[in-house]
Amino acid sequence: MNPANLPPFEPHPWLRGAHAQTLAGVYLPGHAVPYRAVQHRVALDDGDTIVLHDDQPAEWRPGERVVLLMHGLCGSHQSGYMCRIADKLNARGVRTFRLDLRGCGAGAGLARLPYHSGRSADAAAAIERVAAFCPDAPLTLVGFSLGGNITLKLLGEIGARPVGNLDSAVAVCPPINLAGCCRGLQVGLRRGYDRYFARQLRQMLRELARLVADPPPAQFAREPRSVWDFDDVYTAPVSGFGTAENYYAQCSAGPLVARIQLPTLIVASRDDPMVAADDFDRLTLPSAVQLHMTERGGHLGFIARGGVDPDRRWLDWRVVDWVLAQRDATALGLKTF
């Protein structure tokens, strides 16, 4: 069976709109997942450090599949989708590693430079570290939103060249056209998301100044009120891109998707208020990449009507299904494409 033949997404009848799905994806309560992970620090070549959170089920054995989860903008290992999916995979015997990107979660104060949508080298460093812990274990990389763009960018850059034990990937709601995404956030109701993210990013800078002895200079004539402005006055110059326009052009994964050679699933929604569906329609998809577009679901929402999965988190189960399909195919010596 082709694991990318996904069951259709039917939104919860009370959550049919894009914004309702997006907000419910964040704020809808679920069962608390106890934190039992072991933390591993990963030193990067420029002196910064990122953190892996290792959840190892008792039944996992060396050589069996592992998964690396990578969060989105203003997220961390504590983001709801990260905790839920790690828990569901653990319940099925899959060892998971949740990555805190630079300065996020447990990595606060361990990195001088900011994370951003182009940090594919950081993802590669994390994958190599996981391979050191699990030498013979094939790895599936799963990235959400910003982490999804990093995932696709890395896959396009490496082609068939091995990085650790990476052999497959999932990218969920990836902003593959960063400039278009940030422009879209400045229109209509989407400006609410833009202001929220800009506010969170400004808070991140305040925390960086408090925790790091020599943070990069962050002197603004006025505080940036949009993601584009923040990237233009801080992320891009500090990270060596100069301007937001250059940063977005160099780090958008869209142009690299055609080069991907590892089995990859992209899940996105046509009503995503943050990522335009047209960006996916324009992609040139290689045979290794399966794109699954739902009509509804918002951004990282996908709260479904009951009866399809054990709970209403349609997205969680599609990631779990994909990972288990990769595990089964590897065990049988088969390809999923």
GROMACS .gro file of C-alpha atoms in nm:
model
  337
    1MET     CA    1   0.000   0.000   0.000
    2ASN     CA    2   0.123   0.349  -0.082
    3PRO     CA    3   0.133   0.518   0.260
    4ALA     CA    4   0.058   0.857   0.100
    5ASN     CA    5  -0.295   0.749   0.005
    6LEU     CA    6  -0.427   0.934   0.307
    7PRO     CA    7  -0.785   0.921   0.433
    8PRO     CA    8  -0.971   1.244   0.355
    9PHE     CA    9  -0.979   1.519   0.614
   10GLU     CA   10  -1.330   1.611   0.728
   11PRO     CA   11  -1.325   1.910   0.963
   12HIS     CA   12  -1.509   1.907   1.293
   13PRO     CA   13  -1.853   2.058   1.225
   14TRP     CA   14  -1.788   2.339   1.475
   15LEU     CA   15  -1.445   2.415   1.328
   16ARG     CA   16  -1.497   2.448   0.955
   17GLY     CA   17  -1.318   2.780   0.903
   18ALA     CA   18  -0.944   2.826   0.850
   19HIS     CA   19  -0.892   3.052   1.151
   20ALA     CA   20  -1.103   2.828   1.374
   21GLN     CA   21  -0.892   2.528   1.273
   22THR     CA   22  -0.565   2.715   1.319
   23LEU     CA   23  -0.651   2.848   1.664
   24ALA     CA   24  -0.807   2.521   1.779
   25GLY     CA   25  -0.490   2.342   1.675
   26VAL     CA   26  -0.304   2.549   1.934
   27TYR     CA   27  -0.557   2.602   2.209
   28LEU     CA   28  -0.785   2.298   2.204
   29PRO     CA   29  -0.701   2.109   2.521
   30GLY     CA   30  -0.577   1.753   2.510
   31HIS     CA   31  -0.442   1.508   2.762
   32ALA     CA   32  -0.120   1.616   2.929
   33VAL     CA   33   0.188   1.426   2.811
   34PRO     CA   34   0.440   1.374   3.094
   35TYR     CA   35   0.795   1.480   3.014
   36ARG     CA   36   1.028   1.180   3.038
   37ALA     CA   37   1.287   1.265   2.773
   38VAL     CA   38   1.662   1.262   2.814
   39GLN     CA   39   1.825   1.583   2.693
   40HIS     CA   40   2.130   1.585   2.466
   41ARG     CA   41   2.317   1.900   2.368
   42VAL     CA   42   2.447   1.932   2.013
   43ALA     CA   43   2.742   2.168   1.964
   44LEU     CA   44   2.741   2.353   1.631
   45ASP     CA   45   3.043   2.464   1.432
   46ASP     CA   46   2.990   2.834   1.511
   47GLY     CA   47   2.991   2.776   1.888
   48ASP     CA   48   2.615   2.773   1.943
   49THR     CA   49   2.430   2.475   2.091
   50ILE     CA   50   2.094   2.316   2.017
   51VAL     CA   51   1.910   2.058   2.227
   52LEU     CA   52   1.757   1.718   2.150
   53HIS     CA   53   1.487   1.561   2.368
   54ASP     CA   54   1.514   1.183   2.345
   55ASP     CA   55   1.200   0.977   2.417
   56GLN     CA   56   1.292   0.607   2.407
   57PRO     CA   57   1.018   0.348   2.458
   58ALA     CA   58   1.113   0.044   2.663
   59GLU     CA   59   1.044  -0.188   2.370
   60TRP     CA   60   1.260   0.002   2.118
   61ARG     CA   61   1.568  -0.193   2.008
   62PRO     CA   62   1.891  -0.073   1.843
   63GLY     CA   63   1.858  -0.062   1.465
   64GLU     CA   64   1.485   0.011   1.470
   65ARG     CA   65   1.348   0.331   1.316
   66VAL     CA   66   1.380   0.666   1.492
   67VAL     CA   67   1.210   0.999   1.424
   68LEU     CA   68   1.337   1.356   1.458
   69LEU     CA   69   1.064   1.620   1.508
   70MET     CA   70   1.136   1.986   1.430
   71HIS     CA   71   0.904   2.267   1.544
   72GLY     CA   72   0.784   2.586   1.379
   73LEU     CA   73   0.819   2.960   1.440
   74CYS     CA   74   0.802   3.050   1.811
   75GLY     CA   75   0.768   2.682   1.898
   76SER     CA   76   0.978   2.432   2.095
   77HIS     CA   77   0.985   2.071   2.210
   78GLN     CA   78   0.686   2.167   2.426
   79SER     CA   79   0.461   2.262   2.134
   80GLY     CA   80   0.140   2.060   2.139
   81TYR     CA   81   0.198   1.884   1.807
   82MET     CA   82   0.551   1.790   1.912
   83CYS     CA   83   0.438   1.637   2.242
   84ARG     CA   84   0.134   1.459   2.101
   85ILE     CA   85   0.306   1.302   1.803
   86ALA     CA   86   0.609   1.195   2.005
   87ASP     CA   87   0.373   1.033   2.256
   88LYS     CA   88   0.177   0.851   1.985
   89LEU     CA   89   0.494   0.725   1.819
   90ASN     CA   90   0.637   0.615   2.153
   91ALA     CA   91   0.318   0.417   2.219
   92ARG     CA   92   0.395   0.225   1.900
   93GLY     CA   93   0.754   0.155   1.996
   94VAL     CA   94   0.918   0.432   1.791
   95ARG     CA   95   1.200   0.628   1.952
   96THR     CA   96   1.164   1.001   1.894
   97PHE     CA   97   1.393   1.301   1.924
   98ARG     CA   98   1.236   1.647   1.955
   99LEU     CA   99   1.470   1.925   1.844
  100ASP     CA  100   1.479   2.268   2.005
  101LEU     CA  101   1.609   2.506   1.739
  102ARG     CA  102   1.858   2.774   1.844
  103GLY     CA  103   1.747   2.966   2.152
  104CYS     CA  104   1.417   2.778   2.181
  105GLY     CA  105   1.286   2.571   2.471
  106ALA     CA  106   1.570   2.410   2.664
  107GLY     CA  107   1.811   2.583   2.426
  108ALA     CA  108   1.739   2.930   2.569
  109GLY     CA  109   2.073   3.091   2.650
  110LEU     CA  110   2.276   2.827   2.465
  111ALA     CA  111   2.287   3.005   2.127
  112ARG     CA  112   2.406   3.354   2.039
  113LEU     CA  113   2.270   3.354   1.684
  114PRO     CA  114   1.898   3.322   1.601
  115TYR     CA  115   1.721   3.029   1.444
  116HIS     CA  116   1.556   3.092   1.108
  117SER     CA  117   1.389   2.917   0.814
  118GLY     CA  118   1.717   2.832   0.645
  119ARG     CA  119   1.899   2.651   0.926
  120SER     CA  120   1.930   2.323   0.736
  121ALA     CA  121   2.287   2.277   0.859
  122ASP     CA  122   2.155   2.273   1.217
  123ALA     CA  123   1.906   2.001   1.123
  124ALA     CA  124   2.187   1.802   0.960
  125ALA     CA  125   2.398   1.835   1.277
  126ALA     CA  126   2.106   1.702   1.483
  127ILE     CA  127   2.058   1.410   1.241
  128GLU     CA  128   2.427   1.321   1.263
  129ARG     CA  129   2.409   1.330   1.643
  130VAL     CA  130   2.108   1.098   1.643
  131ALA     CA  131   2.305   0.862   1.415
  132ALA     CA  132   2.582   0.859   1.675
  133PHE     CA  133   2.330   0.746   1.939
  134CYS     CA  134   2.152   0.502   1.705
  135PRO     CA  135   2.416   0.390   1.452
  136ASP     CA  136   2.204   0.148   1.249
  137ALA     CA  137   1.862   0.308   1.293
  138PRO     CA  138   1.696   0.460   0.984
  139LEU     CA  139   1.558   0.808   1.055
  140THR     CA  140   1.249   0.994   0.943
  141LEU     CA  141   1.265   1.374   0.971
  142VAL     CA  142   0.934   1.550   1.043
  143GLY     CA  143   0.918   1.929   1.023
  144PHE     CA  144   0.625   2.155   1.105
  145SER     CA  145   0.571   2.498   0.944
  146LEU     CA  146   0.912   2.672   0.961
  147GLY     CA  147   1.061   2.334   1.050
  148GLY     CA  148   0.893   2.195   0.739
  149ASN     CA  149   1.070   2.451   0.520
  150ILE     CA  150   1.401   2.357   0.683
  151THR     CA  151   1.322   1.990   0.618
  152LEU     CA  152   1.256   2.040   0.246
  153LYS     CA  153   1.554   2.274   0.207
  154LEU     CA  154   1.785   2.013   0.359
  155LEU     CA  155   1.645   1.735   0.141
  156GLY     CA  156   1.686   1.945  -0.172
  157GLU     CA  157   2.043   2.035  -0.082
  158ILE     CA  158   2.160   1.681  -0.013
  159GLY     CA  159   1.985   1.496  -0.298
  160ALA     CA  160   2.090   1.133  -0.258
  161ARG     CA  161   2.396   1.221  -0.049
  162PRO     CA  162   2.357   1.059   0.296
  163VAL     CA  163   2.323   1.264   0.614
  164GLY     CA  164   2.337   1.038   0.914
  165ASN     CA  165   2.071   0.769   0.870
  166LEU     CA  166   1.808   0.998   0.717
  167ASP     CA  167   1.598   0.805   0.465
  168SER     CA  168   1.255   0.974   0.461
  169ALA     CA  169   1.070   1.287   0.569
  170VAL     CA  170   0.740   1.463   0.629
  171ALA     CA  171   0.687   1.840   0.594
  172VAL     CA  172   0.364   1.983   0.735
  173CYS     CA  173   0.235   2.325   0.622
  174PRO     CA  174   0.583   2.439   0.513
  175PRO     CA  175   0.617   2.808   0.410
  176ILE     CA  176   0.809   2.725   0.093
  177ASN     CA  177   0.780   3.084  -0.039
  178LEU     CA  178   0.895   3.289   0.259
  179ALA     CA  179   0.852   3.632   0.101
  180GLY     CA  180   0.501   3.551  -0.017
  181CYS     CA  181   0.414   3.408   0.323
  182CYS     CA  182   0.530   3.717   0.511
  183ARG     CA  183   0.355   3.951   0.269
  184GLY     CA  184   0.036   3.752   0.311
  185LEU     CA  185   0.053   3.793   0.688
  186GLN     CA  186   0.016   4.170   0.642
  187VAL     CA  187  -0.331   4.141   0.486
  188GLY     CA  188  -0.672   4.135   0.656
  189LEU     CA  189  -0.730   3.908   0.955
  190ARG     CA  190  -0.391   3.747   0.900
  191ARG     CA  191  -0.232   4.057   1.049
  192GLY     CA  192  -0.328   3.914   1.388
  193TYR     CA  193  -0.087   3.625   1.336
  194ASP     CA  194   0.180   3.866   1.213
  195ARG     CA  195   0.154   4.082   1.524
  196TYR     CA  196   0.155   3.777   1.749
  197PHE     CA  197   0.472   3.634   1.595
  198ALA     CA  198   0.645   3.974   1.593
  199ARG     CA  199   0.561   4.016   1.961
  200GLN     CA  200   0.699   3.670   2.042
  201LEU     CA  201   1.016   3.740   1.846
  202ARG     CA  202   1.073   4.068   2.029
  203GLN     CA  203   1.033   3.881   2.357
  204MET     CA  204   1.290   3.629   2.236
  205LEU     CA  205   1.538   3.913   2.187
  206ARG     CA  206   1.477   4.041   2.538
  207GLU     CA  207   1.541   3.691   2.674
  208LEU     CA  208   1.856   3.661   2.463
  209ALA     CA  209   1.990   3.986   2.605
  210ARG     CA  210   1.926   3.856   2.955
  211LEU     CA  211   2.076   3.509   2.907
  212VAL     CA  212   2.370   3.561   2.669
  213ALA     CA  213   2.675   3.769   2.758
  214ASP     CA  214   2.743   3.907   2.408
  215PRO     CA  215   2.426   3.889   2.197
  216PRO     CA  216   2.428   4.035   1.845
  217PRO     CA  217   2.332   4.403   1.841
  218ALA     CA  218   1.958   4.463   1.821
  219GLN     CA  219   1.915   4.837   1.798
  220PHE     CA  220   1.597   4.951   1.625
  221ALA     CA  221   1.478   5.300   1.544
  222ARG     CA  222   1.138   5.153   1.628
  223GLU     CA  223   1.034   4.807   1.738
  224PRO     CA  224   0.946   4.583   1.442
  225ARG     CA  225   0.572   4.518   1.430
  226SER     CA  226   0.569   4.249   1.160
  227VAL     CA  227   0.767   3.935   1.087
  228TRP     CA  228   0.904   4.094   0.770
  229ASP     CA  229   1.025   4.399   0.963
  230PHE     CA  230   1.181   4.181   1.232
  231ASP     CA  231   1.364   3.973   0.974
  232ASP     CA  232   1.476   4.285   0.788
  233VAL     CA  233   1.625   4.462   1.090
  234TYR     CA  234   1.746   4.161   1.288
  235THR     CA  235   1.731   3.804   1.149
  236ALA     CA  236   1.872   3.880   0.804
  237PRO     CA  237   2.161   4.112   0.897
  238VAL     CA  238   2.266   3.909   1.202
  239SER     CA  239   2.258   3.584   1.002
  240GLY     CA  240   2.456   3.722   0.709
  241PHE     CA  241   2.175   3.774   0.455
  242GLY     CA  242   2.169   4.153   0.472
  243THR     CA  243   1.800   4.208   0.402
  244ALA     CA  244   1.478   4.016   0.453
  245GLU     CA  245   1.435   3.993   0.076
  246ASN     CA  246   1.773   3.822   0.039
  247TYR     CA  247   1.707   3.595   0.337
  248TYR     CA  248   1.374   3.480   0.197
  249ALA     CA  249   1.517   3.426  -0.152
  250GLN     CA  250   1.808   3.216  -0.023
  251CYS     CA  251   1.613   3.011   0.232
  252SER     CA  252   1.278   2.934   0.067
  253ALA     CA  253   1.256   2.561   0.002
  254GLY     CA  254   1.025   2.583  -0.300
  255PRO     CA  255   1.299   2.595  -0.566
  256LEU     CA  256   1.475   2.297  -0.406
  257VAL     CA  257   1.183   2.054  -0.391
  258ALA     CA  258   1.248   1.930  -0.747
  259ARG     CA  259   1.588   1.800  -0.631
  260ILE     CA  260   1.456   1.581  -0.348
  261GLN     CA  261   1.542   1.213  -0.387
  262LEU     CA  262   1.435   1.064  -0.053
  263PRO     CA  263   1.073   0.955   0.007
  264THR     CA  264   0.894   1.267   0.131
  265LEU     CA  265   0.537   1.352   0.221
  266ILE     CA  266   0.415   1.713   0.218
  267VAL     CA  267   0.084   1.780   0.395
  268ALA     CA  268  -0.078   2.120   0.345
  269SER     CA  269  -0.421   2.283   0.342
  270ARG     CA  270  -0.577   2.503   0.074
  271ASP     CA  271  -0.730   2.730   0.337
  272ASP     CA  272  -0.408   2.777   0.536
  273PRO     CA  273  -0.415   3.144   0.647
  274MET     CA  274  -0.035   3.163   0.660
  275VAL     CA  275   0.084   2.960   0.359
  276ALA     CA  276  -0.071   3.014   0.014
  277ALA     CA  277  -0.195   2.701  -0.165
  278ASP     CA  278  -0.071   2.849  -0.497
  279ASP     CA  279   0.286   2.800  -0.378
  280PHE     CA  280   0.230   2.422  -0.383
  281ASP     CA  281   0.042   2.427  -0.712
  282ARG     CA  282   0.352   2.576  -0.878
  283LEU     CA  283   0.589   2.308  -0.748
  284THR     CA  284   0.767   2.066  -0.976
  285LEU     CA  285   0.737   1.741  -0.784
  286PRO     CA  286   0.994   1.467  -0.833
  287SER     CA  287   0.887   1.104  -0.806
  288ALA     CA  288   1.012   1.086  -0.446
  289VAL     CA  289   0.774   1.356  -0.321
  290GLN     CA  290   0.403   1.308  -0.251
  291LEU     CA  291   0.195   1.623  -0.194
  292HIS     CA  292  -0.133   1.582  -0.007
  293MET     CA  293  -0.349   1.897  -0.012
  294THR     CA  294  -0.666   1.908   0.196
  295GLU     CA  295  -0.938   2.161   0.121
  296ARG     CA  296  -0.959   2.264   0.486
  297GLY     CA  297  -0.750   2.234   0.798
  298GLY     CA  298  -0.596   2.578   0.853
  299HIS     CA  299  -0.235   2.601   0.963
  300LEU     CA  300  -0.133   2.300   1.175
  301GLY     CA  301  -0.498   2.258   1.270
  302PHE     CA  302  -0.666   1.955   1.108
  303ILE     CA  303  -0.917   1.897   1.390
  304ALA     CA  304  -1.145   1.631   1.239
  305ARG     CA  305  -1.493   1.499   1.294
  306GLY     CA  306  -1.494   1.176   1.494
  307GLY     CA  307  -1.490   0.819   1.371
  308VAL     CA  308  -1.179   0.811   1.151
  309ASP     CA  309  -0.895   0.797   1.406
  310PRO     CA  310  -0.866   0.723   1.779
  311ASP     CA  311  -0.895   1.098   1.843
  312ARG     CA  312  -0.976   1.406   1.635
  313ARG     CA  313  -0.613   1.501   1.560
  314TRP     CA  314  -0.613   1.393   1.195
  315LEU     CA  315  -0.265   1.534   1.131
  316ASP     CA  316  -0.105   1.343   1.419
  317TRP     CA  317  -0.228   1.012   1.282
  318ARG     CA  318  -0.112   1.084   0.929
  319VAL     CA  319   0.242   1.143   1.058
  320VAL     CA  320   0.221   0.825   1.267
  321ASP     CA  321   0.088   0.628   0.968
  322TRP     CA  322   0.369   0.754   0.744
  323VAL     CA  323   0.639   0.667   0.997
  324LEU     CA  324   0.497   0.319   1.059
  325ALA     CA  325   0.476   0.261   0.683
  326GLN     CA  326   0.844   0.351   0.651
  327ARG     CA  327   0.926   0.118   0.940
  328ASP     CA  328   0.732  -0.169   0.787
  329ALA     CA  329   0.878  -0.115   0.441
  330THR     CA  330   1.232  -0.113   0.579
  331ALA     CA  331   1.166  -0.434   0.769
  332LEU     CA  332   1.041  -0.600   0.449
  333GLY     CA  333   1.309  -0.452   0.228
  334LEU     CA  334   1.050  -0.259   0.024
  335LYS     CA  335   1.026   0.095  -0.111
  336THR     CA  336   0.727   0.316  -0.030
  337PHE     CA  337   0.748   0.482  -0.374
   0.00000   0.00000   0.00000
